[in-house]
Short mmCIF file of C-alpha atoms in Angstrom, two decimals:
data_model
loop_
_atom_site.label_atom_id
_atom_site.label_comp_id
_atom_site.label_asym_id
_atom_site.label_seq_id
_atom_site.Cartn_x
_atom_site.Cartn_y
_atom_site.Cartn_z
CA MET W 1 -44.25 16.11 23.42
CA ARG W 2 -41.13 14.44 25.70
CA THR W 3 -41.36 11.51 22.54
CA ARG W 4 -40.92 14.28 19.86
CA LEU W 5 -38.01 15.93 22.16
CA ILE W 6 -36.65 12.31 21.36
CA LEU W 7 -36.95 12.11 18.19
CA ARG W 8 -35.32 16.01 17.25
CA ALA W 9 -32.87 14.71 19.66
CA THR W 10 -31.77 11.22 18.11
CA LEU W 11 -32.56 12.69 15.33
CA THR W 12 -29.87 14.94 15.45
CA ALA W 13 -27.90 13.33 16.71
CA THR W 14 -27.52 11.03 14.27
CA LEU W 15 -26.58 13.35 11.97
CA ALA W 16 -23.94 14.76 13.52
CA LEU W 17 -22.64 11.66 13.63
CA ALA W 18 -23.10 10.44 10.00
CA ALA W 19 -21.60 14.55 9.86
CA LEU W 20 -18.15 13.31 10.83
CA LYS W 21 -18.14 10.48 8.89
CA VAL W 22 -17.91 12.73 5.53
CA GLU W 23 -16.19 15.43 7.13
CA ALA W 24 -13.64 11.42 8.27
CA ALA W 25 -13.78 10.27 4.87
CA ALA W 26 -13.17 13.36 2.91
CA ASP W 27 -9.78 13.41 5.26
CA ILE W 28 -9.24 10.39 3.38
CA ALA W 29 -6.27 11.35 0.62
CA HIS W 30 -6.03 8.66 -2.08
CA ILE W 31 -2.90 8.48 -3.36
CA PHE W 32 -0.88 6.51 -6.73
CA TRP W 33 1.92 4.97 -6.36
CA LYS W 34 3.57 8.15 -8.19
CA ASP W 35 2.79 10.55 -5.31
CA LEU W 36 5.60 8.68 -2.84
CA ARG W 37 8.65 9.90 -4.63
CA PRO W 38 9.51 12.97 -6.25
CA PRO W 39 7.92 14.59 -9.44
CA THR W 40 11.20 14.18 -10.63
CA GLN W 41 11.81 10.91 -10.50
CA ALA W 42 11.09 9.27 -13.36
CA THR W 43 9.78 5.96 -13.65
CA ALA W 44 11.72 3.55 -15.74
CA GLU W 45 14.87 3.77 -18.15
CA ASP W 46 12.01 1.64 -20.21
CA ALA W 47 8.32 2.92 -19.37
CA ASN W 48 7.40 -0.30 -19.90
CA LEU W 49 10.28 -2.08 -16.59
CA PRO W 50 9.82 -1.19 -13.25
CA MET W 51 12.25 1.39 -11.61
CA ILE W 52 15.03 -0.29 -10.09
CA ALA W 53 16.92 1.62 -6.62
CA ALA W 54 20.63 0.73 -8.35
CA LYS W 55 19.29 2.98 -11.90
CA LEU W 56 19.11 5.48 -9.42
CA ALA W 57 21.02 8.75 -9.16
CA ASP W 58 19.34 8.70 -5.33
CA HIS W 59 18.36 5.08 -4.92
CA GLY W 60 15.00 6.14 -4.57
CA GLU W 61 15.29 7.24 -1.05
CA THR W 62 13.87 10.57 -1.63
CA LEU W 63 10.84 10.27 0.05
CA SER W 64 7.46 12.73 -0.20
CA LEU W 65 7.36 15.10 2.90
CA ASN W 66 3.68 16.73 0.89
CA LEU W 67 1.49 13.77 3.48
CA GLN W 68 3.86 13.18 5.84
CA ASP W 69 0.81 12.31 8.96
CA LYS W 70 -2.10 12.66 6.51
CA THR W 71 -4.72 9.85 6.12
CA ILE W 72 -4.08 7.50 3.31
CA GLN W 73 -5.23 5.48 0.87
CA LEU W 74 -2.95 3.19 -1.45
CA ALA W 75 -3.52 0.62 -3.41
CA GLY W 76 -1.43 -1.94 -4.16
CA TYR W 77 -0.03 -5.78 -4.23
CA ALA W 78 0.77 -7.85 -0.51
CA LEU W 79 4.33 -9.41 0.25
CA PRO W 80 3.73 -10.67 4.14
CA VAL W 81 6.58 -10.27 6.44
CA ASP W 82 5.48 -11.28 8.79
CA ARG W 83 2.43 -14.07 9.50
CA ASP W 84 1.41 -17.61 11.20
CA GLY W 85 -0.79 -19.62 7.84
CA ASP W 86 -3.20 -17.04 6.18
CA LEU W 87 -3.12 -14.72 9.17
CA VAL W 88 -0.99 -11.73 8.40
CA TYR W 89 0.55 -9.31 10.56
CA GLN W 90 2.88 -7.04 9.39
CA PHE W 91 3.53 -6.93 5.58
CA LEU W 92 4.69 -4.96 2.19
CA LEU W 93 2.82 -3.20 -0.24
CA VAL W 94 4.58 -2.76 -3.65
CA PRO W 95 3.22 -1.41 -6.99
CA TRP W 96 2.84 -4.31 -8.94
CA THR W 97 3.87 -8.42 -8.54
CA GLY W 98 6.62 -10.20 -8.05
CA ALA W 99 8.93 -6.87 -6.80
CA CYS W 100 10.66 -8.33 -4.18
CA SER W 101 11.22 -12.09 -4.38
CA HIS W 102 11.15 -13.25 -7.97
CA MET W 103 12.32 -9.65 -9.31
CA PRO W 104 14.63 -6.69 -8.04
CA THR W 105 12.82 -4.48 -5.44
CA PRO W 106 11.78 -1.02 -6.11
CA PRO W 107 13.35 2.02 -4.53
CA PRO W 108 12.25 2.69 -0.50
CA ASN W 109 10.08 4.85 -2.04
CA GLN W 110 7.68 2.91 -3.63
CA ILE W 111 7.45 0.05 -0.32
CA VAL W 112 5.08 0.70 2.19
CA LEU W 113 5.95 -0.82 5.58
CA VAL W 114 2.19 -1.51 7.02
CA THR W 115 1.25 -2.84 9.85
CA PRO W 116 -2.84 -4.11 9.15
CA ALA W 117 -5.17 -2.87 12.80
CA LYS W 118 -5.77 -6.50 12.68
CA PRO W 119 -4.59 -9.82 10.88
CA TYR W 120 -5.10 -9.57 8.23
CA LYS W 121 -6.17 -13.30 5.88
CA MET W 122 -4.16 -13.45 3.53
CA ALA W 123 -4.90 -16.34 0.44
CA GLN W 124 -1.68 -15.74 -1.94
CA ALA W 125 1.08 -13.30 -1.66
CA TYR W 126 0.67 -10.45 -3.69
CA GLU W 127 -2.70 -10.21 -3.85
CA PRO W 128 -4.35 -7.25 -4.69
CA VAL W 129 -4.94 -4.70 -1.63
CA SER W 130 -6.52 -1.05 -0.84
CA VAL W 131 -4.87 0.54 2.67
CA THR W 132 -6.01 3.73 4.83
CA GLY W 133 -4.09 4.79 7.47
CA VAL W 134 -1.68 7.93 8.83
CA LEU W 135 1.42 8.39 6.29
CA ASN W 136 4.63 8.33 8.10
CA PRO W 137 7.87 8.59 5.95
CA GLY W 138 10.56 7.44 7.77
CA MET W 139 12.95 4.42 5.92
CA GLU W 140 12.55 1.37 7.59
CA LYS W 141 14.80 -2.09 7.10
CA SER W 142 12.19 -5.93 6.51
CA GLN W 143 13.58 -9.19 6.32
CA LEU W 144 11.47 -11.08 3.66
CA PHE W 145 11.70 -14.84 3.69
CA ILE W 146 11.81 -15.69 0.30
CA LEU W 147 12.27 -19.03 -1.54
CA ASP W 148 15.67 -18.71 -1.68
CA GLY W 149 16.66 -17.59 1.58
CA VAL W 150 16.43 -14.23 3.33
CA SER W 151 16.11 -10.52 1.79
CA ILE W 152 16.62 -7.35 3.62
CA VAL W 153 14.21 -4.53 1.95
CA GLN W 154 13.75 -1.08 3.10
CA SER W 155 10.97 0.15 3.22
CA GLY W 156 10.70 3.99 2.69
CA TYR W 157 7.09 4.40 4.24
CA THR W 158 4.86 3.41 7.15
CA VAL W 159 1.51 2.55 8.12
CA ARG W 160 0.75 1.11 11.46
CA LYS W 161 -3.49 -0.01 12.50
CA ALA W 162 -4.04 0.01 8.61
CA ALA W 163 -7.91 -0.86 7.71
CA VAL W 164 -6.71 -3.36 4.78
CA ALA W 165 -9.22 -4.81 1.83
CA HIS W 166 -9.23 -7.05 -0.85
CA VAL W 167 -9.49 -4.57 -4.13
CA ASP W 168 -10.35 -6.30 -7.81
CA THR W 169 -7.74 -3.79 -9.41
CA VAL W 170 -4.67 -1.81 -8.60
CA PRO W 171 -5.45 1.33 -10.76
CA ASP W 172 -2.21 2.32 -11.48
CA THR W 173 0.08 -1.11 -11.50
CA VAL W 174 3.18 -1.32 -13.66
CA THR W 175 2.39 -4.52 -16.33
CA LEU W 176 5.82 -5.91 -16.80
CA PRO W 177 6.25 -6.29 -20.90
CA VAL W 178 5.74 -9.97 -22.74
CA ASN W 179 9.67 -10.37 -23.58
CA SER W 180 10.41 -9.53 -20.00
CA PRO W 181 11.58 -12.75 -17.91
CA TRP W 182 8.91 -11.67 -14.89
CA SER W 183 6.12 -11.14 -17.36
CA PHE W 184 4.54 -15.00 -15.70
CA LEU W 185 3.68 -12.66 -12.87
CA ASN W 186 1.48 -10.23 -14.09
CA LYS W 187 -1.75 -10.48 -13.14
CA LYS W 188 -4.59 -11.68 -14.84
CA ARG W 189 -7.89 -11.04 -14.39
CA SER W 190 -11.24 -11.65 -15.93
#
């Protein structure tokens, strides 16, 4: 009888824990880059080009506050800001490869400053990753060390204590047109 009660209690606890995990997973909003900007903001003058802050009336500083303090998951490309060898302690999540270092910076509402919960091992810049954590809107500046000097990049959002995972593709990535001087940055995936 006692064994049966212990088994029943264990089963009940296991089912309750599983229900909590499912509920927690359901609370994660899987978002896309378009969700971080106002619906009225165009993606670019030409659909084949990434938007550039200087071309926007508000310089891309209008943020989406409806996601504030929500747990989100967003895929993009990681550009290290703070690293030691292959361990990255902080990075910018951007919607296309080459953003911020090889081509004009996206608007702040298309850049997320990410601090992983634990250092993320990254093989190369612009590695495609998925970030899960609490999204906080707010302008923040980061120093980005690039080959030709230092660049100050303004992000519109932060995610601290983020879970970071490598992904094979970014669903809503911008592919640069063939005639773009930056088309060499298009990620080739087979």
